[in-house]
Tab-separated table of C-alpha atoms in Angstrom:
chain	number	residue	atom	x	y	z
A	1	MET	CA	-33.113	18.351	-5.536
A	2	LEU	CA	-30.270	15.988	-6.415
A	3	LYS	CA	-29.763	16.298	-10.179
A	4	ILE	CA	-28.070	13.396	-11.938
A	5	ALA	CA	-26.667	13.253	-15.473
A	6	TYR	CA	-27.659	10.104	-17.344
A	7	ALA	CA	-28.422	9.048	-20.905
A	8	PRO	CA	-29.196	5.599	-22.336
A	9	LEU	CA	-26.104	5.859	-24.561
A	10	TYR	CA	-23.946	5.760	-21.409
A	11	CYS	CA	-24.430	1.976	-21.609
A	12	HIS	CA	-22.477	1.458	-24.819
A	13	PRO	CA	-22.440	-2.020	-26.431
A	14	LEU	CA	-19.059	-3.741	-26.272
A	15	PRO	CA	-17.855	-6.875	-28.060
A	16	LYS	CA	-17.460	-10.136	-26.191
A	17	GLY	CA	-14.102	-11.858	-25.789
A	18	PRO	CA	-12.792	-14.628	-28.058
A	19	ASN	CA	-14.486	-17.309	-25.939
A	20	GLY	CA	-17.761	-15.431	-25.608
A	21	GLU	CA	-16.914	-13.935	-22.217
A	22	PRO	CA	-18.210	-10.432	-21.397
A	23	HIS	CA	-15.956	-7.451	-22.050
A	24	ARG	CA	-13.807	-6.681	-18.994
A	25	PHE	CA	-15.343	-3.227	-18.632
A	26	PRO	CA	-18.706	-3.499	-16.793
A	27	MET	CA	-20.662	-1.177	-19.085
A	28	LEU	CA	-24.016	-2.518	-17.858
A	29	LYS	CA	-23.545	-0.710	-14.530
A	30	TYR	CA	-24.567	2.567	-16.170
A	31	GLU	CA	-27.998	1.153	-16.895
A	32	LEU	CA	-28.400	-0.622	-13.560
A	33	ILE	CA	-27.467	2.280	-11.263
A	34	PRO	CA	-30.445	4.492	-12.256
A	35	GLU	CA	-32.754	1.463	-12.287
A	36	GLN	CA	-31.763	0.485	-8.751
A	37	LEU	CA	-32.014	4.039	-7.400
A	38	MET	CA	-35.516	4.421	-8.805
A	39	TYR	CA	-36.623	0.915	-7.800
A	40	GLU	CA	-35.705	1.502	-4.154
A	41	GLY	CA	-37.098	5.056	-4.088
A	42	THR	CA	-33.805	6.868	-3.475
A	43	CYS	CA	-34.392	8.765	-6.716
A	44	SER	CA	-37.226	9.339	-9.178
A	45	LYS	CA	-37.282	10.240	-12.867
A	46	GLU	CA	-37.281	13.923	-11.925
A	47	HIS	CA	-33.786	13.567	-10.492
A	48	PHE	CA	-32.253	12.599	-13.843
A	49	PHE	CA	-31.434	14.804	-16.813
A	50	GLU	CA	-30.052	13.869	-20.213
A	51	PRO	CA	-26.979	15.848	-21.314
A	52	ALA	CA	-27.076	17.773	-24.576
A	53	ASP	CA	-24.294	18.095	-27.138
A	54	LEU	CA	-20.914	19.393	-25.998
A	55	ASP	CA	-19.481	22.576	-27.512
A	56	GLU	CA	-16.102	21.736	-29.076
A	57	ARG	CA	-14.731	24.896	-27.472
A	58	TRP	CA	-14.638	23.165	-24.107
A	59	ILE	CA	-12.990	20.038	-25.475
A	60	LEU	CA	-10.246	22.138	-27.064
A	61	GLY	CA	-9.684	23.925	-23.782
A	62	VAL	CA	-7.960	20.822	-22.401
A	63	HIS	CA	-7.395	18.492	-25.371
A	64	THR	CA	-5.267	19.210	-28.431
A	65	GLN	CA	-6.996	19.907	-31.712
A	66	THR	CA	-5.091	17.078	-33.400
A	67	TYR	CA	-6.226	14.524	-30.830
A	68	TRP	CA	-9.840	15.727	-30.877
A	69	GLU	CA	-10.013	15.649	-34.676
A	70	ASP	CA	-8.439	12.191	-34.736
A	71	LEU	CA	-11.162	11.040	-32.345
A	72	LYS	CA	-13.965	12.803	-34.183
A	73	TYR	CA	-12.952	11.441	-37.575
A	74	LEU	CA	-12.129	7.982	-36.191
A	75	ARG	CA	-8.499	8.024	-37.223
A	76	ILE	CA	-6.612	7.397	-34.000
A	77	SER	CA	-3.991	4.668	-34.185
A	78	ASP	CA	-4.641	1.007	-33.475
A	79	LYS	CA	-2.047	1.234	-30.700
A	80	MET	CA	-4.000	3.990	-28.931
A	81	ILE	CA	-7.258	2.110	-29.437
A	82	ARG	CA	-5.693	-0.848	-27.642
A	83	ARG	CA	-4.511	1.429	-24.822
A	84	ILE	CA	-8.015	2.872	-24.501
A	85	GLY	CA	-9.601	-0.583	-24.470
A	86	PHE	CA	-12.783	0.203	-26.433
A	87	PRO	CA	-13.429	-0.314	-30.168
A	88	LEU	CA	-13.599	3.091	-31.828
A	89	SER	CA	-16.934	4.225	-33.306
A	90	SER	CA	-18.882	7.421	-33.869
A	91	GLU	CA	-21.387	6.304	-31.205
A	92	LEU	CA	-18.575	5.897	-28.684
A	93	ILE	CA	-17.324	9.435	-29.389
A	94	LYS	CA	-20.875	10.767	-29.041
A	95	ARG	CA	-21.115	8.959	-25.703
A	96	GLU	CA	-17.877	10.542	-24.457
A	97	THR	CA	-18.951	14.052	-25.413
A	98	ARG	CA	-22.354	13.623	-23.758
A	99	ILE	CA	-20.698	12.406	-20.547
A	100	ALA	CA	-18.435	15.472	-20.493
A	101	GLN	CA	-21.399	17.777	-21.158
A	102	GLY	CA	-23.195	16.018	-18.314
A	103	THR	CA	-20.361	16.946	-15.952
A	104	ILE	CA	-20.452	20.564	-17.177
A	105	LYS	CA	-24.219	20.754	-16.644
A	106	CYS	CA	-23.756	19.224	-13.193
A	107	THR	CA	-21.650	22.251	-12.229
A	108	HIS	CA	-24.747	24.450	-12.624
A	109	PHE	CA	-26.877	22.181	-10.453
A	110	ALA	CA	-24.105	21.884	-7.853
A	111	GLN	CA	-23.977	25.655	-7.518
A	112	LYS	CA	-27.723	25.665	-6.954
A	113	TYR	CA	-28.127	22.613	-4.704
A	114	GLY	CA	-24.634	22.014	-3.294
A	115	ILE	CA	-24.087	18.744	-5.147
A	116	SER	CA	-24.790	17.126	-8.499
A	117	MET	CA	-23.749	13.760	-9.884
A	118	ASN	CA	-22.933	12.056	-13.165
A	119	VAL	CA	-23.728	8.343	-13.503
A	120	ALA	CA	-20.622	8.061	-15.708
A	121	GLY	CA	-17.455	10.148	-15.973
A	122	GLY	CA	-14.321	10.280	-13.900
A	123	THR	CA	-12.350	9.637	-17.095
A	124	HIS	CA	-9.090	10.705	-15.496
A	125	HIS	CA	-6.699	8.700	-17.698
A	126	ALA	CA	-7.423	10.928	-20.718
A	127	PHE	CA	-4.487	13.258	-21.427
A	128	ALA	CA	-4.477	16.389	-23.545
A	129	ASP	CA	-3.217	14.459	-26.566
A	130	ARG	CA	-4.208	10.849	-25.971
A	131	GLY	CA	-6.553	8.427	-24.287
A	132	GLU	CA	-5.930	5.269	-22.284
A	133	GLY	CA	-7.483	3.072	-19.601
A	134	PHE	CA	-11.105	3.267	-20.856
A	135	CYS	CA	-10.848	7.093	-21.016
A	136	LEU	CA	-11.071	9.206	-24.191
A	137	LEU	CA	-12.075	12.705	-23.024
A	138	ASN	CA	-11.333	13.969	-19.526
A	139	ASP	CA	-14.758	15.078	-18.283
A	140	VAL	CA	-13.541	16.580	-15.000
A	141	ALA	CA	-10.762	18.531	-16.718
A	142	ILE	CA	-13.195	19.817	-19.345
A	143	ALA	CA	-15.707	20.932	-16.711
A	144	ALA	CA	-13.030	22.499	-14.486
A	145	HIS	CA	-11.682	24.480	-17.444
A	146	TYR	CA	-15.237	25.536	-18.290
A	147	LEU	CA	-15.753	26.920	-14.768
A	148	LEU	CA	-12.491	28.855	-14.840
A	149	GLU	CA	-13.058	30.281	-18.328
A	150	THR	CA	-16.591	31.406	-17.506
A	151	LYS	CA	-15.383	32.826	-14.169
A	152	GLN	CA	-17.743	30.649	-12.153
A	153	ALA	CA	-14.847	29.440	-9.987
A	154	ARG	CA	-11.474	30.841	-8.958
A	155	LYS	CA	-9.940	27.791	-7.235
A	156	ILE	CA	-10.914	24.170	-7.850
A	157	LEU	CA	-10.062	21.082	-5.827
A	158	VAL	CA	-10.097	17.728	-7.623
A	159	ILE	CA	-10.585	14.892	-5.124
A	160	ASP	CA	-9.703	11.704	-6.983
A	161	LEU	CA	-10.328	8.599	-4.872
A	162	ASP	CA	-10.419	6.065	-7.673
A	163	VAL	CA	-7.892	3.293	-6.954
A	164	HIS	CA	-5.912	4.294	-10.063
A	165	GLN	CA	-3.989	7.561	-10.188
A	166	GLY	CA	-5.634	10.408	-12.064
A	167	ASN	CA	-2.624	10.676	-14.335
A	168	GLY	CA	-4.328	12.484	-17.215
A	169	THR	CA	-5.882	15.105	-14.940
A	170	ALA	CA	-2.559	15.660	-13.158
A	171	ALA	CA	-0.750	16.192	-16.463
A	172	ILE	CA	-3.407	18.508	-17.915
A	173	PHE	CA	-3.336	20.812	-14.867
A	174	GLN	CA	0.361	20.562	-13.983
A	175	ASN	CA	0.890	24.271	-14.744
A	176	GLU	CA	-2.560	25.510	-13.685
A	177	GLU	CA	-2.389	27.013	-10.192
A	178	ARG	CA	-6.155	27.471	-10.039
A	179	VAL	CA	-6.720	23.684	-10.030
A	180	PHE	CA	-5.330	21.548	-7.202
A	181	THR	CA	-5.211	17.840	-8.050
A	182	PHE	CA	-5.348	15.348	-5.171
A	183	SER	CA	-5.123	11.635	-5.971
A	184	MET	CA	-5.183	8.819	-3.408
A	185	HIS	CA	-4.444	5.582	-5.238
A	186	GLY	CA	-2.763	2.193	-5.218
A	187	LYS	CA	1.028	2.519	-5.238
A	188	ASP	CA	1.637	-0.628	-7.269
A	189	ASN	CA	-1.425	-0.302	-9.480
A	190	TYR	CA	-2.080	1.020	-12.979
A	191	PRO	CA	-0.691	3.228	-14.412
A	192	LEU	CA	2.826	1.864	-14.139
A	193	HIS	CA	4.259	5.333	-14.762
A	194	LYS	CA	2.616	7.853	-12.454
A	195	GLU	CA	2.322	11.554	-13.203
A	196	THR	CA	2.780	14.153	-10.460
A	197	SER	CA	-0.445	15.466	-8.930
A	198	ASP	CA	-0.356	18.445	-6.590
A	199	LEU	CA	-0.789	15.837	-3.864
A	200	ASP	CA	-0.387	12.098	-4.361
A	201	ILE	CA	-1.011	9.591	-1.566
A	202	GLU	CA	0.115	6.110	-2.544
A	203	LEU	CA	-1.680	3.218	-0.867
A	204	LEU	CA	0.047	-0.080	-0.195
A	205	THR	CA	-1.484	-3.286	-1.507
A	206	GLY	CA	-3.940	-4.615	1.087
A	207	THR	CA	-4.775	-1.230	2.650
A	208	ASP	CA	-7.828	-1.747	4.894
A	209	ASP	CA	-10.750	0.429	5.997
A	210	GLN	CA	-9.066	1.933	9.042
A	211	THR	CA	-5.831	2.850	7.292
A	212	TYR	CA	-7.670	4.224	4.260
A	213	LEU	CA	-10.108	6.341	6.275
A	214	ASP	CA	-7.417	7.585	8.655
A	215	LEU	CA	-5.384	8.867	5.715
A	216	LEU	CA	-8.392	10.541	4.125
A	217	THR	CA	-9.729	12.146	7.312
A	218	THR	CA	-6.344	13.616	8.219
A	219	THR	CA	-5.604	14.853	4.684
A	220	LEU	CA	-8.790	16.275	3.194
A	221	PRO	CA	-9.674	18.888	5.863
A	222	ASN	CA	-6.147	20.287	5.656
A	223	LEU	CA	-6.437	20.517	1.875
A	224	PHE	CA	-9.656	22.496	2.157
A	225	ASP	CA	-8.042	24.817	4.706
A	226	GLN	CA	-4.878	25.335	2.695
A	227	GLN	CA	-6.404	25.654	-0.774
A	228	ASN	CA	-9.693	27.343	0.132
A	229	PRO	CA	-11.443	26.109	-3.034
A	230	ASP	CA	-14.779	27.474	-4.152
A	231	PHE	CA	-15.594	24.361	-6.198
A	232	ALA	CA	-14.762	20.656	-5.986
A	233	PHE	CA	-14.875	17.631	-8.272
A	234	TYR	CA	-15.004	14.204	-6.670
A	235	ILE	CA	-14.158	10.994	-8.546
A	236	SER	CA	-15.763	8.306	-6.415
A	237	GLY	CA	-14.352	5.118	-7.935
A	238	VAL	CA	-15.510	1.951	-6.188
A	239	ASP	CA	-12.476	-0.022	-7.368
A	240	ILE	CA	-11.068	0.436	-3.847
A	241	LEU	CA	-13.281	-2.477	-2.749
A	242	GLU	CA	-11.714	-5.686	-1.503
A	243	THR	CA	-13.827	-7.545	-4.072
A	244	ASP	CA	-12.396	-5.543	-6.984
A	245	LYS	CA	-10.256	-7.631	-9.341
A	246	LEU	CA	-8.118	-4.605	-10.299
A	247	GLY	CA	-7.978	-2.752	-6.973
A	248	HIS	CA	-5.682	-4.781	-4.663
A	249	LEU	CA	-6.985	-2.997	-1.549
A	250	LYS	CA	-9.064	-4.402	1.315
A	251	VAL	CA	-11.706	-1.716	1.740
A	252	SER	CA	-15.197	-2.971	2.634
A	253	ILE	CA	-18.396	-1.709	1.062
A	254	ASN	CA	-19.148	0.085	4.335
A	255	GLY	CA	-15.677	1.637	4.322
A	256	CYS	CA	-16.335	2.878	0.805
A	257	ARG	CA	-19.610	4.411	1.973
A	258	GLN	CA	-17.857	6.088	4.905
A	259	ARG	CA	-15.371	7.556	2.453
A	260	ASP	CA	-18.184	9.140	0.425
A	261	GLN	CA	-19.863	10.410	3.573
A	262	PHE	CA	-16.693	12.122	4.787
A	263	VAL	CA	-16.047	13.822	1.434
A	264	PHE	CA	-19.627	15.103	1.258
A	265	GLU	CA	-19.592	16.303	4.865
A	266	GLN	CA	-16.410	18.279	4.242
A	267	CYS	CA	-17.847	19.908	1.124
A	268	ARG	CA	-21.167	20.723	2.737
A	269	GLN	CA	-19.713	22.110	5.968
A	270	ARG	CA	-17.559	24.473	3.930
A	271	ASN	CA	-20.295	25.370	1.407
A	272	VAL	CA	-18.149	24.147	-1.485
A	273	PRO	CA	-20.284	22.892	-4.398
A	274	VAL	CA	-19.219	19.442	-5.555
A	275	VAL	CA	-19.760	17.485	-8.763
A	276	VAL	CA	-19.377	13.726	-8.484
A	277	SER	CA	-18.258	11.468	-11.339
A	278	MET	CA	-18.471	7.739	-10.680
A	279	GLY	CA	-15.048	6.513	-11.807
A	280	GLY	CA	-14.153	2.817	-11.956
A	281	GLY	CA	-15.332	-0.419	-10.404
A	282	TYR	CA	-14.355	-3.930	-11.484
A	283	SER	CA	-15.667	-6.402	-8.935
A	284	PRO	CA	-16.535	-9.774	-10.556
A	285	ARG	CA	-20.126	-9.525	-9.255
A	286	LEU	CA	-21.860	-6.644	-10.988
A	287	ALA	CA	-24.178	-6.378	-7.977
A	288	ASP	CA	-21.205	-5.369	-5.783
A	289	ILE	CA	-20.271	-2.558	-8.170
A	290	VAL	CA	-23.834	-1.259	-8.429
A	291	GLU	CA	-24.407	-1.415	-4.663
A	292	ALA	CA	-21.239	0.552	-3.909
A	293	HIS	CA	-22.055	3.187	-6.524
A	294	CYS	CA	-25.656	3.463	-5.301
A	295	ASN	CA	-24.349	4.067	-1.788
A	296	THR	CA	-22.746	7.259	-3.096
A	297	TYR	CA	-26.177	8.535	-4.167
A	298	ARG	CA	-27.841	7.385	-0.951
A	299	VAL	CA	-25.270	9.215	1.155
A	300	ALA	CA	-25.647	12.351	-0.974
A	301	GLN	CA	-29.402	12.317	-0.414
A	302	GLU	CA	-28.945	11.847	3.343
A	303	ILE	CA	-26.444	14.677	3.743
A	304	TYR	CA	-27.777	17.282	1.309
A	305	PHE	CA	-31.518	16.669	1.077
């Protein structure tokens, strides 16, 4: 059965702008994705589980104690709060820890069923000592460290296909040979300063379906062959869409679905368990974001179940 991490607190209330406009981060998607999947019958309540509390041990495996305590006691600087983009609160920190615990718990279900998914997560702009870009704790890094420390994996492949480089993840694992970080992202997009992943593929503004899929289908199989991972994390950001106001690519919703299908086929053919975190999506129409994310779940059901 496809097991999916979700909790109501994933949909965290955000303040409106000075003119009453919605916050630029589409937080409502976290509520709408499960609703749509259940409404259409792709998933039922039995597919979803609510993450428990996160053991601080796993946070401190990838984040510094100073940064974690500054988060926990709500004393990070105003400058960092602006870089993160969310108002700081104890409920927000609780949300971040539950998301990370959801990704850890997904690793257990992925080992059992081949795949497991988190409605949130993919917080790849969180560094060891700071947050930025709507990311406070790096859920994939925390879960990857957890697998290595508990000896449930020996080599991990991070497949980051969000339109923005996974800079935090790259920096956290820059000296960790057991984690291979692969990021395929917009060359001229955020972040302005890129870190160095184990493999970075930079996409030109306006990259279309064919170019995008050709790059992915020629790169990913070789990575699996060369790295021979026994576990994978996939950040399936839908900000690659042509409709996305922050993406600057020209990938269609069908191209995005084909991307997900190819990643899942590669993992399944090679019997590599995969945990999927949703990553970003910023199309003006919320329905476009939700539809693209729901496609990821639909494709997972088709391929694995």
